[in-house]
Amino acid sequence: MTTGHDPRPAPVHLRAGGTSVVVAVDGGRLPRILHWGQDLGALDEDALAGLHRAALPAIGDSAVTYPQPVPVLPQLAEGWLGRPGLTGDAEGRRWAPKFREATFDLDPGADGGPVLRSTAHDPEYGLTVEVEIQVLAAGGLVRQRARVTNEAATPYRVQGLELALPVPPSASEVLDLTGRWSLERVPQRRPFHVGEWVRASRGGKPGLEHTLLLVAGEEGFGFRHGTVWGTHLAWSGNQVLAAERTPADTRHLAAGELLLADEVVLGQGESYRSPWQYGSWGTGLDALAARFHRHLRARPGHPRSPRPVVLNTWEAVYFRHDLATLTALAERGAEIGAERFVLDDGWFLGRRDDTTSLGDWSVDPAVWPEGLEPLAARVRELGMDFGLWFEPEMVNLDSELARAHPEWIFDAGHGPGLPSRHQHVLDLGHPEAYACLFERMSGLVESLGIAYIKWDHNRYLLDAGHGPDGRPGVRRQVEQAYRLMAELKAAHPGLEIESCASGGGRVDLGVLEFADRVWPSDCNDPHERLEIQRWTGLLVPPEMQGTHIGAGESHTTHRVHPLDYRAEKALWGHLGVEVNLLGVDDETRAALGRWVAFHKEHRTLLHSGEVVHADLPDPALRLEGVVAADRSEALYAFSVTERPSTWPPGRVRLPGLDDDRLYSVRAVYPGSPPPAGAVLPPWQRDGVTLPGRVLRLVGVEAPSLDVDRSVLLRAVSRPAS
Ligand code: DGJ
């Protein structure tokens, strides 16, 4: 790897999926990324060495701060005054490690995409660190992680291990997400100033307010324009994402697990490995999201069967369970085309409301005298599979479990801590607690033939101390939850899991190793869902987002919407119905059936295509859709979310089509005819046929609609004549 002109080894070029990552590997130092982004084409060693030389900054000899290029694991001892990579100590010593003599091993044909592994040592401290950087072939994502090993006799306490992905100075704006219950994933943007913009999750799960991604991009970037780079941590526990710009004008996106005191204390020979930090880039947010979607879809475990349309009982009956009602609901569900019946909260011992019984995972004979078997059998007879709700990691103090095993409840020295929704957290770090849970859940999955678990998690972990001494147990809890999901799936092949945490509180690539679906929000109001799904979609493809048609009057916002708008917003994801079908008229059920049928007709497109969003200048308007991977067809929704200040709404461009193909475009109405009050542009009468280029650059006139109304547009490529 050397050149005639330069004694330094040439950088390593990792190239896959349209992404180049060029990594400096000289000086015995850990890797430093010189370029992450657009594919640079094949580069020989001279070109790579030249790229390296050209990338070195004009820094005089006296400057010791902020080494450039930014190391993936920056350290104070090498002059880095920003967020440190590894922090830790051994009884107050060995706190400023300096890793040297790095060795590099490039595996160009590694499973999934080329990987560079580097190992370096701090011999004085007895620490070794290994860094892996991989570019994934399926989507062109980059991911990296590190492992630190203590070789010394004194235990080494890891306080943090954060990795950094550099972005260029053209990344001048930062986007992240916030939110709350029933309003997850609200975007916020700011200039990329010098300093740190830090988003931390400390509640034992990412949380409702968690930013799925931290994105830096060119000024004014949108879904279709401006280069963006984003990072995500594949971890369902405490974590930090940070965008840092230093006084030397380096910019990077950092990610790592947040560790509590003594959560990771390494004895001699022991290691801690960080979760994967993922990075995606693209021209516009759609391209960034598409890389995540392609990566997830390429995994062997990705759900590939058509996503069964769900009938969920929560908003239909809440805790009012009985066999006759739920059987009737299942029958109505089958009539409208549901394929999976999910019995939500309320089925287990004593659970009449949310104040008691979490932990008592046996069917309540008072409500279900014959058990759940008759319901499950009827559901299957109707051609649906059977799903059941659990909240495995939680316990009510008013439960048989808590009374029998108070020592299994987290306690950092002041008792079980604050209740939230009347509940506390079961410490899965106790092997007996874990075994008890596995046995009860697995037994029910077996005996009831459960195909699907809705896995809820409604309380944050606060002072979650592991008994008897109260040391923090948050990290282990996440590992045990993963283990429980994995072992249940291994014991019951085909079992699917939904990750729900009061809605979108546990949405990340860590849990998606085990979960087949996320519940983005408890809010089924289509006005809110449009935005929640749009931003959740930066990470999660449509087929993994649960999208349910809720009641006419939303249970969370009390807004009232017509069925067509509720159904249209649910159409795109893993469709479900949460309406009380026993309380609606025949016409509503028939219209629901038409929407379910339309979804089934198009779900292959919806669940395999590329998600696109037009950048419309008027924030009152939205256009988004899915374009088939082969560009043969697309479905778009044009929506009005506020009253536009000008009228009519004007032209909308249809993104994502093949410029050189002809498409016929027409409006489709799966439920009822055009919404009342709609004024349709002339082209909608017979449709229009235009090249993809014209549709992309010129677009079509949008219909004039009232607020919270939409029209679906279907584009189909015409065979060449
Ligand atoms: C919170 C979930 O997000 C809801 O969908 C529902 O399952 C309730 N918990 C049940 O208690």
XYZ file of C-alpha atoms and ligand atoms in Angstrom:
732
model
C 0.000 0.000 0.000
C 2.909 2.462 -0.451
C 3.743 4.764 -3.341
C 7.079 5.857 -4.758
C 6.485 9.453 -3.669
C 4.984 9.012 -0.292
C 6.151 6.716 2.501
C 2.673 6.652 3.934
C 0.525 3.645 3.125
C -2.176 4.694 0.686
C -5.649 5.038 2.162
C -8.087 2.169 1.896
C -11.049 2.608 -0.418
C -14.245 0.844 0.670
C -16.748 0.961 -2.174
C -20.201 -0.613 -2.357
C -23.802 0.249 -3.097
C -22.935 3.612 -4.669
C -20.942 4.765 -1.638
C -17.233 5.404 -1.221
C -15.512 5.549 2.119
C -11.818 6.405 1.943
C -9.903 5.694 5.132
C -6.438 6.901 6.110
C -4.419 4.069 7.629
C -1.013 5.680 8.155
C 1.145 6.595 11.118
C 0.180 3.573 13.190
C -2.973 5.435 14.149
C -6.538 4.267 14.219
C -8.551 4.859 11.032
C -9.521 8.347 9.921
C -12.167 8.804 7.252
C -11.084 11.129 4.430
C -14.259 10.830 2.405
C -17.725 9.397 3.023
C -20.343 9.860 0.371
C -20.609 9.667 -3.377
C -18.858 6.825 -5.151
C -15.483 8.131 -6.343
C -15.001 5.420 -8.960
C -12.022 3.094 -9.052
C -8.933 4.798 -7.610
C -5.453 3.363 -7.839
C -2.887 3.709 -5.072
C -1.410 6.882 -6.531
C -4.802 8.508 -6.691
C -5.597 7.421 -3.151
C -2.250 8.714 -1.897
C -2.892 11.978 -3.749
C -6.357 12.220 -2.233
C -4.780 11.818 1.189
C -2.151 14.511 0.580
C -4.738 16.851 -0.862
C -6.927 16.384 2.190
C -4.311 17.408 4.764
C -5.072 20.844 6.238
C -2.790 23.870 6.451
C -1.891 23.549 10.108
C 1.362 24.940 11.451
C 3.664 22.822 13.603
C 2.516 24.421 16.829
C -1.110 23.384 16.442
C -1.855 20.320 18.515
C -5.626 20.545 18.672
C -8.258 18.818 16.561
C -6.182 16.463 14.431
C -7.390 16.195 10.860
C -8.791 14.175 9.275
C -11.097 13.449 12.217
C -10.274 10.065 13.781
C -13.195 7.644 14.025
C -12.247 7.231 17.689
C -10.904 10.663 18.669
C -8.751 10.902 21.795
C -7.606 13.728 24.039
C -4.023 12.439 24.069
C -3.743 12.969 20.331
C -4.903 16.570 20.583
C -8.638 16.113 20.205
C -10.511 18.675 22.310
C -13.950 17.696 21.102
C -16.197 14.831 22.185
C -13.889 11.981 23.141
C -14.097 8.521 21.603
C -13.206 6.304 24.554
C -13.658 7.511 28.109
C -12.891 5.327 31.092
C -10.495 4.771 33.923
C -9.008 2.281 36.337
C -9.493 3.704 39.820
C -8.782 7.188 38.521
C -5.776 6.135 36.402
C -5.409 5.070 32.769
C -7.914 7.775 31.790
C -6.173 9.280 28.725
C -5.438 6.386 26.386
C -3.195 6.738 23.375
C -3.626 3.969 20.861
C -0.682 3.205 18.586
C 0.822 0.691 16.223
C -2.474 0.120 14.524
C -2.661 -2.807 12.163
C -5.175 -3.020 9.352
C -6.928 -5.886 7.720
C -9.104 -5.312 4.666
C -11.643 -7.945 3.719
C -13.022 -6.766 0.368
C -15.370 -9.735 0.020
C -16.804 -9.773 3.521
C -20.382 -10.831 3.951
C -22.559 -7.834 3.240
C -19.805 -5.576 1.889
C -16.119 -4.708 2.276
C -14.885 -4.311 5.818
C -11.753 -2.729 7.239
C -10.632 -3.928 10.649
C -8.032 -2.111 12.647
C -6.437 -3.016 15.954
C -4.325 -0.678 18.058
C -2.830 -0.838 21.532
C -1.971 1.340 24.416
C 0.765 -0.815 25.980
C 1.224 1.438 29.028
C -2.474 1.179 29.835
C -2.921 -2.442 28.840
C -5.793 -1.551 26.504
C -6.526 -2.787 23.011
C -9.090 -1.346 20.698
C -10.474 -2.829 17.509
C -12.444 -0.752 15.028
C -14.504 -2.153 12.161
C -15.729 -0.026 9.266
C -17.963 -1.624 6.695
C -19.756 -0.365 3.614
C -22.849 -2.454 2.993
C -23.433 -3.618 -0.552
C -27.224 -3.725 -0.421
C -27.817 -0.072 0.348
C -24.437 1.652 0.460
C -24.738 2.345 4.180
C -21.545 2.677 6.157
C -21.428 1.221 9.639
C -18.743 1.125 12.283
C -18.235 -0.213 15.766
C -15.376 -0.611 18.236
C -14.352 -3.093 20.873
C -12.106 -2.235 23.809
C -10.324 -4.961 25.751
C -8.614 -4.643 29.105
C -5.393 -6.623 29.296
C -4.248 -5.295 32.647
C -4.936 -6.823 36.038
C -6.720 -3.712 37.375
C -10.340 -3.521 36.259
C -11.027 -0.871 33.642
C -14.314 1.043 33.839
C -15.680 2.093 30.448
C -17.624 5.335 30.743
C -18.312 5.825 27.062
C -17.303 4.677 23.606
C -18.417 6.993 20.851
C -17.530 6.808 17.198
C -17.436 9.647 14.715
C -18.431 9.898 11.066
C -17.069 13.051 9.414
C -19.131 15.203 7.073
C -17.771 17.923 4.790
C -18.033 21.688 5.451
C -20.831 21.918 2.870
C -23.046 20.267 5.511
C -24.280 23.507 6.990
C -27.640 22.552 8.528
C -28.574 19.937 11.093
C -31.913 18.130 11.203
C -33.139 15.985 14.044
C -36.469 14.863 15.432
C -38.275 15.275 18.703
C -41.835 14.542 19.840
C -43.972 13.167 22.605
C -46.710 10.622 23.188
C -49.043 10.511 20.205
C -46.909 13.049 18.319
C -43.636 11.323 17.613
C -40.961 12.464 15.141
C -41.374 16.208 14.896
C -38.522 17.638 12.809
C -36.337 20.528 13.950
C -33.551 22.211 11.976
C -30.737 24.554 12.841
C -27.503 25.870 11.358
C -24.466 23.673 11.977
C -22.743 26.070 14.359
C -19.427 25.511 16.109
C -20.146 23.467 19.211
C -22.105 20.349 19.928
C -25.744 19.599 19.230
C -26.445 16.593 21.407
C -29.506 14.366 21.578
C -29.465 11.885 24.432
C -31.863 9.145 25.527
C -31.636 8.117 29.157
C -34.867 6.208 29.782
C -33.660 2.710 28.940
C -35.145 2.948 25.451
C -34.731 5.469 22.655
C -38.061 7.078 23.590
C -40.959 8.896 21.984
C -38.897 12.061 21.662
C -35.879 10.248 20.242
C -34.356 11.444 17.030
C -34.116 8.353 14.897
C -31.363 10.002 12.934
C -29.141 13.006 13.201
C -28.740 14.514 9.747
C -26.349 17.162 8.449
C -26.885 18.540 4.977
C -26.336 21.254 2.448
C -28.224 24.469 3.034
C -31.926 24.143 2.304
C -31.777 20.384 1.669
C -35.080 18.629 1.106
C -36.361 15.204 0.225
C -35.174 15.414 -3.384
C -32.280 17.882 -3.310
C -29.193 18.841 -1.346
C -26.657 16.292 -0.191
C -27.327 14.933 3.279
C -25.470 12.644 5.661
C -27.199 11.019 8.603
C -26.303 8.761 11.481
C -28.212 6.272 13.613
C -27.236 4.001 16.493
C -28.524 0.432 16.302
C -29.351 0.216 19.994
C -32.576 0.205 22.007
C -31.149 1.611 25.228
C -29.517 4.749 26.574
C -27.618 6.544 23.882
C -26.280 9.760 22.506
C -26.183 11.190 19.011
C -24.192 14.372 18.503
C -23.366 16.738 15.664
C -20.117 18.496 16.415
C -18.366 21.305 14.570
C -14.981 22.216 15.996
C -13.161 25.556 15.896
C -10.947 23.921 13.247
C -14.141 23.584 11.168
C -14.207 19.832 11.212
C -17.740 18.456 11.334
C -18.848 15.012 12.296
C -21.756 12.951 13.540
C -21.042 10.939 16.683
C -22.992 8.091 18.209
C -22.575 5.815 21.192
C -24.250 4.064 24.043
C -24.673 6.072 27.258
C -23.309 3.990 30.086
C -24.214 4.362 33.731
C -21.742 4.037 36.589
C -20.071 0.647 36.622
C -22.312 -0.800 33.928
C -19.190 -1.859 32.068
C -16.215 -2.750 34.237
C -13.760 -4.913 32.362
C -11.754 -7.509 34.232
C -8.538 -8.761 32.728
C -9.174 -10.106 29.232
C -12.736 -8.763 29.091
C -14.131 -6.589 26.313
C -16.892 -4.111 25.649
C -18.181 -3.713 22.121
C -20.176 -0.679 21.034
C -23.407 -1.000 19.042
C -23.130 -0.359 15.301
C -23.183 3.269 14.301
C -24.819 3.524 10.881
C -24.350 6.270 8.349
C -26.389 6.998 5.262
C -26.003 9.743 2.702
C -27.749 10.809 -0.474
C -29.029 13.612 -2.618
C -32.054 14.506 -0.537
C -33.637 12.682 2.381
C -35.413 10.198 0.116
C -32.071 8.848 -1.078
C -30.759 8.685 2.497
C -33.864 6.761 3.597
C -33.752 4.461 0.578
C -30.351 3.154 1.699
C -31.770 2.127 5.076
C -34.767 0.538 3.387
C -32.606 -1.404 0.917
C -30.351 -2.577 3.729
C -33.277 -3.806 5.846
C -34.948 -5.472 2.885
C -31.778 -7.355 1.978
C -31.535 -9.082 5.374
C -32.372 -12.772 5.343
C -34.824 -12.271 8.218
C -36.741 -9.389 6.636
C -40.485 -10.138 6.516
C -41.090 -11.282 2.951
C -44.592 -12.717 3.022
C -47.376 -10.255 2.131
C -47.970 -8.239 5.283
C -51.259 -9.558 6.691
C -53.906 -6.921 7.232
C -54.377 -6.590 11.003
C -57.512 -6.182 13.045
C -56.372 -4.786 16.408
C -58.784 -4.693 19.340
C -57.299 -1.804 21.360
C -59.322 1.199 20.235
C -62.262 -1.070 19.399
C -62.899 -2.445 22.904
C -59.987 -1.408 25.178
C -60.276 -3.559 28.333
C -63.858 -4.728 27.663
C -63.098 -8.344 26.820
C -65.499 -11.226 26.432
C -65.679 -14.132 24.047
C -68.933 -13.146 22.342
C -67.854 -9.576 21.588
C -64.385 -10.472 20.406
C -65.625 -13.368 18.310
C -68.125 -11.050 16.639
C -65.363 -8.509 16.076
C -63.162 -11.182 14.507
C -66.010 -12.214 12.220
C -66.588 -8.645 11.088
C -62.829 -8.291 10.597
C -62.705 -11.343 8.359
C -65.582 -9.921 6.323
C -63.646 -6.766 5.473
C -60.545 -8.779 4.593
C -58.441 -8.783 7.777
C -55.830 -11.524 7.881
C -54.484 -11.203 11.430
C -56.463 -10.673 14.620
C -54.500 -9.077 17.466
C -55.954 -9.239 20.948
C -54.508 -6.220 22.743
C -54.151 -5.435 26.448
C -56.765 -6.772 28.886
C -56.725 -10.585 28.531
C -54.564 -11.655 31.487
C -55.189 -12.339 35.159
C -57.080 -9.474 36.794
C -56.328 -6.935 34.058
C -59.520 -4.858 33.980
C -57.747 -1.508 33.617
C -54.167 -0.286 33.546
C -53.645 -0.207 37.320
C -52.913 -3.887 37.932
C -51.657 -7.258 36.765
C -48.692 -6.643 34.470
C -46.497 -9.667 35.034
C -49.374 -12.125 35.507
C -49.201 -13.597 32.035
C -51.917 -16.211 32.288
C -55.360 -15.973 30.734
C -57.912 -14.563 33.178
C -60.524 -17.275 33.855
C -62.953 -14.654 35.173
C -63.201 -13.127 31.704
C -62.168 -16.073 29.596
C -63.674 -19.106 31.406
C -62.778 -21.368 28.500
C -59.400 -19.717 28.008
C -58.427 -17.994 24.783
C -58.507 -21.222 22.781
C -62.079 -20.784 21.485
C -61.290 -17.276 20.256
C -57.983 -18.304 18.701
C -59.637 -21.292 17.036
C -62.454 -19.165 15.594
C -59.927 -16.601 14.355
C -58.056 -19.319 12.496
C -61.282 -20.804 11.182
C -62.007 -17.379 9.704
C -58.693 -17.551 7.848
C -56.774 -15.141 10.086
C -53.764 -15.734 12.281
C -53.805 -14.892 15.963
C -51.720 -12.258 17.723
C -51.503 -11.344 21.403
C -50.319 -8.284 23.338
C -47.634 -8.524 26.025
C -45.645 -5.988 27.958
C -42.947 -8.386 29.084
C -40.525 -6.029 30.802
C -43.155 -4.424 33.019
C -44.871 -5.243 36.277
C -47.603 -3.664 38.408
C -46.987 -3.672 42.140
C -50.556 -4.922 42.328
C -49.837 -8.288 40.719
C -49.183 -11.818 41.872
C -45.716 -11.622 40.348
C -44.728 -8.502 42.280
C -46.106 -9.925 45.509
C -44.197 -13.181 45.023
C -40.949 -11.618 43.801
C -40.518 -8.006 44.910
C -36.771 -8.581 44.516
C -37.207 -8.840 40.736
C -38.279 -5.206 40.488
C -35.568 -2.655 39.764
C -34.481 -0.798 42.876
C -31.497 1.548 43.147
C -31.776 1.867 46.913
C -35.030 3.787 47.352
C -37.569 1.125 46.521
C -39.167 0.595 43.142
C -39.185 4.290 42.256
C -41.811 6.430 40.596
C -44.714 4.643 38.988
C -45.659 5.556 35.455
C -48.999 4.336 34.134
C -49.060 2.637 37.557
C -46.240 0.333 36.549
C -42.637 -0.560 37.324
C -39.924 -2.467 35.558
C -39.139 -6.145 35.932
C -35.390 -6.650 36.076
C -34.587 -9.275 33.459
C -31.038 -9.368 34.795
C -32.340 -11.880 37.365
C -32.015 -15.241 35.619
C -35.126 -16.552 37.417
C -37.201 -13.561 36.287
C -36.019 -14.054 32.732
C -36.735 -17.788 32.852
C -40.195 -17.237 34.323
C -41.079 -14.777 31.594
C -39.752 -16.989 28.830
C -41.633 -19.968 30.132
C -44.970 -18.127 30.410
C -44.730 -16.408 27.046
C -43.430 -19.442 25.219
C -46.125 -21.610 26.783
C -48.862 -19.292 25.549
C -47.331 -18.978 22.090
C -47.301 -22.764 21.900
C -50.713 -23.507 23.346
C -52.601 -20.752 21.524
C -50.692 -20.980 18.257
C -49.739 -17.304 18.498
C -48.301 -16.016 15.223
C -47.574 -12.490 16.388
C -46.668 -10.688 19.589
C -47.405 -7.017 20.025
C -44.523 -6.256 22.410
C -45.239 -3.114 24.396
C -43.021 -1.063 26.751
C -44.850 1.819 28.411
C -42.515 3.057 31.119
C -39.080 4.609 31.007
C -36.347 3.063 33.117
C -35.356 5.600 35.755
C -33.409 4.511 38.835
C -33.187 0.987 37.490
C -30.882 -0.704 40.009
C -30.206 -4.419 39.934
C -30.698 -6.066 43.308
C -29.447 -6.701 45.830
C -26.824 -3.934 45.623
C -28.668 -1.588 43.256
C -26.064 -1.266 40.502
C -27.426 0.070 37.203
C -29.117 -2.622 35.162
C -30.243 -0.673 32.111
C -27.742 -1.989 29.611
C -28.295 -5.590 30.670
C -32.047 -5.070 30.446
C -31.736 -4.178 26.765
C -29.557 -7.210 26.122
C -32.015 -9.450 27.931
C -34.980 -8.046 26.002
C -33.133 -8.799 22.750
C -32.334 -12.274 24.042
C -35.947 -12.925 24.988
C -37.145 -11.889 21.544
C -34.481 -14.011 19.857
C -35.152 -17.082 22.011
C -38.905 -16.868 21.541
C -38.432 -16.619 17.804
C -35.989 -19.513 17.798
C -38.393 -21.650 19.814
C -41.346 -20.747 17.581
C -40.240 -20.415 13.964
C -42.373 -17.948 12.035
C -43.362 -15.972 15.134
C -43.486 -12.249 14.351
C -42.935 -9.413 16.818
C -44.075 -5.815 16.797
C -42.002 -3.267 18.714
C -44.372 -0.861 20.435
C -43.448 1.438 23.314
C -46.448 3.689 24.007
C -46.270 4.086 20.246
C -42.886 4.853 18.663
C -40.711 4.692 21.779
C -38.533 1.787 20.631
C -37.775 2.239 16.959
C -34.180 1.452 16.039
C -32.059 -0.944 14.021
C -31.170 -2.855 17.198
C -34.712 -3.982 17.918
C -35.377 -4.420 14.203
C -32.960 -7.342 14.276
C -35.794 -9.136 16.081
C -38.964 -7.180 15.398
C -40.882 -7.378 12.142
C -42.853 -4.204 12.607
C -42.851 -1.045 14.685
C -45.872 0.823 15.986
C -44.926 4.406 15.066
C -47.533 6.095 17.268
C -50.659 5.602 19.325
C -52.096 8.416 17.244
C -54.303 7.116 14.428
C -55.405 10.636 13.441
C -54.463 10.808 9.738
C -53.517 14.487 10.000
C -50.756 13.581 12.466
C -49.981 10.194 10.961
C -48.998 11.790 7.653
C -46.082 13.506 9.378
C -45.262 10.724 11.861
C -44.990 8.133 9.094
C -43.075 10.482 6.807
C -40.350 11.021 9.416
C -40.349 7.472 10.813
C -39.807 6.494 7.197
C -36.348 8.060 7.210
C -35.297 4.799 8.864
C -38.140 2.297 8.620
C -39.585 1.044 5.319
C -43.383 1.078 4.902
C -43.865 -2.654 5.351
C -42.380 -2.412 8.855
C -44.538 0.507 9.989
C -47.911 -0.392 11.476
C -50.528 1.947 9.996
C -54.069 1.518 11.246
C -57.389 2.962 10.227
C -58.811 4.442 13.412
C -62.235 5.680 14.451
C -63.991 8.606 12.755
C -63.253 10.733 15.776
C -59.633 10.166 16.682
C -59.228 8.712 20.178
C -56.086 10.729 20.792
C -56.793 14.114 19.189
C -60.609 14.096 18.899
C -60.401 15.426 15.366
C -63.013 13.979 13.044
C -62.041 12.680 9.608
C -63.866 10.918 6.810
C -63.017 7.272 6.288
C -61.320 7.902 2.958
C -58.693 10.159 4.481
C -58.097 7.821 7.430
C -57.790 4.864 5.095
C -55.574 6.620 2.580
C -53.042 7.520 5.267
C -53.011 3.927 6.542
C -52.790 2.417 3.072
C -49.013 2.731 2.722
C -47.654 0.686 5.610
C -48.471 -2.610 7.272
C -52.207 -1.967 7.197
C -54.477 -2.498 10.155
C -57.961 -1.601 11.284
C -58.612 -0.421 14.809
C -62.214 0.690 14.301
C -64.908 -0.949 16.415
C -66.521 -2.830 13.551
C -69.442 -3.743 15.785
C -70.412 -0.111 16.066
C -70.329 1.052 12.440
C -72.937 0.788 9.692
C -72.906 -1.526 6.706
C -71.762 1.186 4.290
C -68.718 1.998 6.455
C -67.785 -1.675 6.642
C -68.198 -2.015 2.893
C -65.974 1.022 2.291
C -63.383 -0.396 4.705
C -63.489 -3.624 2.722
C -62.843 -1.716 -0.500
C -59.799 -0.002 1.018
C -58.467 -3.302 2.363
C -58.913 -4.872 -1.070
C -57.153 -1.930 -2.725
C -54.267 -2.260 -0.265
C -53.922 -5.962 -1.012
C -53.960 -5.277 -4.742
C -51.074 -2.813 -4.389
C -49.140 -4.032 -1.365
C -46.356 -5.614 -3.393
C -45.631 -2.190 -4.866
C -46.105 -0.387 -1.543
C -43.827 -2.790 0.332
C -41.007 -3.137 -2.148
C -40.829 0.186 -3.973
C -38.929 3.368 -3.243
C -40.606 5.957 -1.062
C -40.616 9.465 -2.554
C -41.704 12.896 -1.336
C -42.031 15.995 -3.478
C -40.513 19.187 -2.067
C -43.500 21.500 -2.345
C -43.005 25.195 -1.595
C -46.356 25.495 0.193
C -46.192 23.763 3.600
C -49.973 23.256 3.423
C -49.534 20.694 0.645
C -48.005 17.239 0.621
C -47.219 14.825 -2.150
C -45.656 11.479 -1.448
C -45.692 8.072 -2.945
C -44.016 4.803 -3.748
C -42.349 4.024 -7.061
C -41.801 0.412 -8.119
C -38.199 -0.748 -8.058
C -38.327 -1.269 -11.835
C -40.060 2.135 -12.288
C -42.968 0.482 -14.062
C -45.601 2.049 -11.822
C -46.126 4.354 -8.879
C -48.824 5.434 -6.484
C -48.882 8.944 -5.031
C -51.089 10.786 -2.563
C -51.647 14.495 -2.882
C -52.940 15.927 0.427
C -53.951 19.290 1.775
C -53.092 19.697 5.458
C -53.877 23.391 6.036
C -55.848 25.971 4.053
C -53.373 27.255 1.441
C -53.125 31.028 1.281
C -53.276 30.985 -2.534
C -55.709 29.145 -4.768
C -55.766 26.838 -6.696
C -52.894 24.768 -5.310
C -50.895 24.729 -8.541
C -48.718 22.091 -10.104
C -47.108 19.201 -8.309
C -44.184 17.301 -9.741
C -44.230 13.521 -9.568
C -40.805 12.313 -8.412
C -39.010 9.030 -8.922
C -40.226 7.886 -12.348
C -38.049 6.860 -15.286
C -37.402 10.032 -17.291
C -37.497 8.170 -20.568
C -40.692 6.189 -20.167
C -44.253 7.233 -20.868
C -46.670 7.011 -17.975
C -50.406 7.284 -17.927
C -51.490 9.065 -14.778
C -54.981 9.038 -13.368
C -56.693 9.686 -10.075
C -58.072 6.639 -8.273
C -60.740 6.514 -5.581
C -60.712 3.177 -3.735
C -63.353 4.255 -1.206
C -65.800 6.861 -2.406
C -65.728 9.288 -5.373
C -63.777 12.570 -5.141
C -64.054 14.139 -1.702
C -66.918 16.575 -1.235
C -65.765 20.096 -2.000
C -63.030 18.955 -4.402
C -62.477 20.952 -7.584
C -60.655 18.773 -10.058
C -58.257 19.991 -12.742
C -59.306 19.198 -16.347
C -56.639 16.500 -16.880
C -58.192 14.370 -14.163
C -61.298 13.662 -16.246
C -59.511 11.208 -18.594
C -56.040 11.085 -17.088
C -52.929 12.165 -18.920
C -50.004 10.379 -20.562
C -46.601 12.015 -20.280
C -42.912 11.082 -20.144
C -41.436 10.632 -16.675
C -39.161 13.602 -17.364
C -42.150 15.907 -17.911
C -43.870 14.577 -14.809
C -40.676 15.179 -12.804
C -39.885 18.639 -14.142
C -43.278 20.114 -15.009
C -45.781 18.020 -13.075
C -49.565 18.070 -13.131
C -52.107 20.511 -11.713
C -53.249 19.443 -8.278
C -56.897 19.211 -7.343
C -58.275 21.861 -5.050
C -59.232 20.109 -1.805
C -60.432 21.004 1.637
C -58.162 20.509 4.626
C -57.360 16.888 5.467
C -58.464 15.519 2.150
C -56.356 13.687 -0.400
C -56.438 12.206 -3.861
C -54.486 9.157 -4.974
C -52.673 9.364 -8.296
C -51.616 6.212 -10.056
C -48.897 6.273 -12.715
C -48.415 3.238 -14.924
C -45.756 3.013 -17.588
C -47.106 2.312 -21.053
C -45.503 -0.455 -23.031
C -43.305 0.975 -25.808
C -45.306 1.000 -29.041
C -49.820 1.352 24.588
C -49.840 0.964 23.146
O -49.124 1.879 22.406
C -51.276 0.822 22.684
O -51.326 0.544 21.313
C -51.943 -0.270 23.469
O -51.359 -1.506 23.179
C -51.834 0.039 24.960
N -50.486 0.327 25.359
C -52.359 -1.102 25.758
O -52.202 -0.897 27.096
